[in-house]
XYZ file of N, CA and C in Angstrom:
255
model
N -43.995 -116.120 184.200
C -43.481 -114.924 183.827
C -43.942 -113.893 184.877
N -42.764 -112.898 185.748
C -43.358 -111.936 186.353
C -43.690 -110.990 185.786
N -44.359 -110.132 186.066
C -45.034 -108.988 185.131
C -43.789 -107.445 185.781
N -43.236 -106.819 184.835
C -42.732 -105.669 185.083
C -43.610 -104.315 185.909
N -44.709 -104.540 185.417
C -45.740 -103.148 185.790
C -46.744 -104.025 186.482
N -47.173 -103.210 187.632
C -48.038 -103.629 188.605
C -49.468 -103.078 188.219
N -49.638 -101.763 187.076
C -50.973 -101.064 186.876
C -50.186 -100.480 185.758
N -51.307 -99.747 185.219
C -51.524 -98.461 183.839
C -50.448 -97.380 184.390
N -50.946 -97.090 185.384
C -49.851 -96.010 185.899
C -48.412 -95.840 186.060
N -47.808 -97.314 186.356
C -46.489 -97.769 186.391
C -46.045 -97.429 184.432
N -46.761 -98.060 184.111
C -46.893 -97.805 182.584
C -46.075 -96.614 181.605
N -47.147 -95.517 182.167
C -47.429 -94.044 181.728
C -46.096 -93.570 182.144
N -45.629 -93.572 183.743
C -44.645 -93.259 184.068
C -43.262 -93.453 183.512
N -43.336 -95.123 182.747
C -42.049 -95.702 182.294
C -41.862 -94.791 181.422
N -42.997 -95.264 180.432
C -43.299 -94.996 178.790
C -42.719 -93.184 178.847
N -43.361 -92.052 180.095
C -42.713 -91.338 179.716
C -41.349 -90.733 180.156
N -40.841 -91.756 180.665
C -39.812 -91.211 181.705
C -38.324 -91.651 179.660
N -38.681 -92.859 179.604
C -38.341 -92.945 178.346
C -38.209 -91.826 177.162
N -39.449 -91.462 176.728
C -39.557 -90.048 176.232
C -38.754 -89.146 176.195
N -38.411 -89.051 177.673
C -37.819 -88.166 177.597
C -36.333 -87.885 176.860
N -35.791 -88.736 176.947
C -34.717 -88.745 175.776
C -34.593 -87.955 174.488
N -35.946 -88.156 174.033
C -35.887 -87.571 172.730
C -35.673 -88.244 171.427
N -35.194 -89.229 171.647
C -34.387 -90.754 170.935
C -35.810 -91.699 170.645
N -36.390 -91.519 169.182
C -37.230 -92.488 169.124
C -36.894 -93.793 168.980
N -36.114 -94.708 169.038
C -35.529 -95.543 169.087
C -35.990 -96.226 170.795
N -35.293 -95.335 171.898
C -35.459 -95.875 172.942
C -37.295 -95.641 173.277
N -38.003 -95.121 173.097
C -39.167 -94.851 173.312
C -39.841 -96.239 172.471
N -39.367 -96.212 171.585
C -39.835 -97.686 170.889
C -39.399 -99.147 171.448
N -38.158 -98.991 172.089
C -37.320 -99.905 172.885
C -38.501 -100.364 173.985
N -38.858 -99.189 174.743
C -39.591 -98.673 176.130
C -40.534 -99.508 175.554
N -41.967 -99.219 174.377
C -42.793 -99.491 174.004
C -42.688 -101.232 173.936
N -41.785 -101.875 173.184
C -41.594 -103.337 172.775
C -41.481 -104.015 174.565
N -40.993 -103.179 175.325
C -41.110 -103.835 176.959
C -42.079 -103.720 177.592
N -43.215 -102.944 177.259
C -44.510 -102.745 177.678
C -45.032 -104.030 177.162
N -45.281 -104.098 175.520
C -45.832 -104.813 174.943
C -45.484 -106.873 175.395
N -44.106 -107.055 175.863
C -43.649 -107.970 175.897
C -44.309 -108.407 177.526
N -44.377 -107.683 178.686
C -44.848 -107.651 179.917
C -46.302 -107.582 179.394
N -46.930 -107.033 178.656
C -48.355 -107.561 178.434
C -48.768 -108.674 177.759
N -47.740 -109.399 177.060
C -48.151 -110.175 176.316
C -47.962 -109.905 174.605
N -47.913 -110.448 173.679
C -47.570 -110.247 172.680
C -48.817 -110.459 171.704
N -49.509 -111.610 172.030
C -50.709 -112.011 171.364
C -51.935 -111.022 171.668
N -52.158 -110.929 172.913
C -53.354 -109.900 172.957
C -52.845 -108.889 172.426
N -51.731 -108.258 172.675
C -51.869 -106.665 171.928
C -52.096 -106.655 171.074
N -51.583 -108.054 170.001
C -51.706 -108.174 168.686
C -53.298 -108.368 168.085
N -54.068 -108.884 168.476
C -55.182 -109.190 168.466
C -55.503 -107.744 168.986
N -55.755 -107.425 169.777
C -56.563 -105.776 170.264
C -56.130 -104.864 169.095
N -54.669 -104.664 168.589
C -54.353 -104.109 167.619
C -54.684 -104.103 166.534
N -55.259 -105.571 166.105
C -55.734 -106.404 164.956
C -54.478 -106.374 163.669
N -53.718 -106.995 164.472
C -51.847 -106.990 163.535
C -51.345 -108.397 163.868
N -51.010 -108.997 163.523
C -50.286 -109.982 163.355
C -49.220 -109.942 164.532
N -49.078 -110.924 164.922
C -47.745 -111.122 165.973
C -46.360 -110.411 165.331
N -46.489 -110.922 164.111
C -45.056 -110.698 163.412
C -45.338 -109.191 162.886
N -46.660 -108.735 162.639
C -46.337 -107.586 162.227
C -46.030 -106.295 163.524
N -46.686 -107.057 164.972
C -46.319 -106.347 166.401
C -44.588 -106.501 166.431
N -44.107 -107.624 165.861
C -42.606 -107.810 166.473
C -41.920 -106.864 165.799
N -41.858 -106.949 163.895
C -41.353 -106.131 163.463
C -41.590 -104.891 163.373
N -42.819 -104.384 163.740
C -42.928 -102.902 163.772
C -41.824 -102.160 165.205
N -41.788 -102.969 166.351
C -40.669 -102.977 167.490
C -39.205 -103.230 168.055
N -39.034 -104.106 166.158
C -37.686 -104.901 166.632
C -36.626 -103.854 166.589
N -36.969 -102.603 166.244
C -35.548 -101.525 166.050
C -34.471 -101.923 164.705
N -35.386 -102.590 163.964
C -34.639 -103.280 162.758
C -34.856 -102.320 161.551
N -36.107 -101.184 161.685
C -36.848 -100.837 160.782
C -37.349 -99.519 161.206
N -37.542 -98.657 160.289
C -38.511 -97.275 160.911
C -40.238 -97.721 161.238
N -40.551 -97.710 161.970
C -41.904 -98.465 162.238
C -42.700 -97.087 161.641
N -43.944 -97.524 161.453
C -45.005 -96.501 160.793
C -45.338 -95.946 162.221
N -46.087 -94.530 161.640
C -47.066 -93.833 163.176
C -48.253 -94.666 162.953
N -48.713 -95.342 161.905
C -50.164 -95.673 162.295
C -50.006 -96.907 163.083
N -49.021 -97.615 162.884
C -48.397 -98.713 163.551
C -48.329 -98.770 165.030
N -47.509 -97.405 165.114
C -47.182 -97.300 166.525
C -48.289 -97.146 167.706
N -49.535 -96.089 166.624
C -50.823 -95.924 167.376
C -51.569 -97.051 167.493
N -51.795 -98.110 166.625
C -52.447 -99.322 167.054
C -51.968 -100.028 168.049
N -50.942 -99.954 168.482
C -50.503 -100.694 169.319
C -49.840 -100.143 170.676
N -50.219 -98.268 170.540
C -50.464 -98.145 171.829
C -52.149 -97.802 172.196
N -52.605 -97.982 170.807
C -54.435 -98.193 171.257
C -54.627 -99.479 171.883
N -54.300 -100.711 171.681
C -54.546 -101.335 172.250
C -53.722 -102.106 173.488
N -52.442 -100.865 173.804
C -52.333 -100.965 175.381
C -52.825 -100.067 176.520
N -54.213 -99.599 175.545
C -55.265 -98.777 176.250
C -54.322 -97.089 176.762
N -53.533 -97.092 175.535
C -52.958 -95.674 175.895
C -52.922 -94.669 174.855
N -52.881 -93.346 174.823
C -52.948 -92.642 173.748
C -51.326 -91.688 174.465
N -51.569 -90.919 173.065
C -50.390 -89.910 172.813
C -50.766 -88.557 173.362
N -49.801 -87.738 174.203
C -50.254 -86.379 174.709
C -49.104 -85.577 174.629
N -49.478 -84.662 173.585
C -48.365 -83.448 173.690
C -48.757 -82.393 174.449
N -47.047 -81.757 174.931
C -46.840 -80.577 175.983
C -46.370 -79.405 175.126
N -45.969 -78.661 175.309
C -45.157 -77.468 174.966
C -43.674 -77.815 175.620
N -42.937 -78.117 174.542
C -41.364 -78.412 174.755
C -40.362 -77.091 175.600
């Protein structure tokens, strides 16, 4: 499997570009892409979640909890950043 992202900066740029849409579903799908690229197993372990919990959170079938998204982004070594809209 070839990694889509070569480094953390590429991940940040990708997620920021997807967040620009203002649609949380687009951002969740982008986070799912990053998790798949990094490997769901290590991300779940780092987030102290099961693989099933990570998969369910990012499935797009339900509204994910904010705390679950924070756990996953922290496991990806990312943090949220706010600016004036």
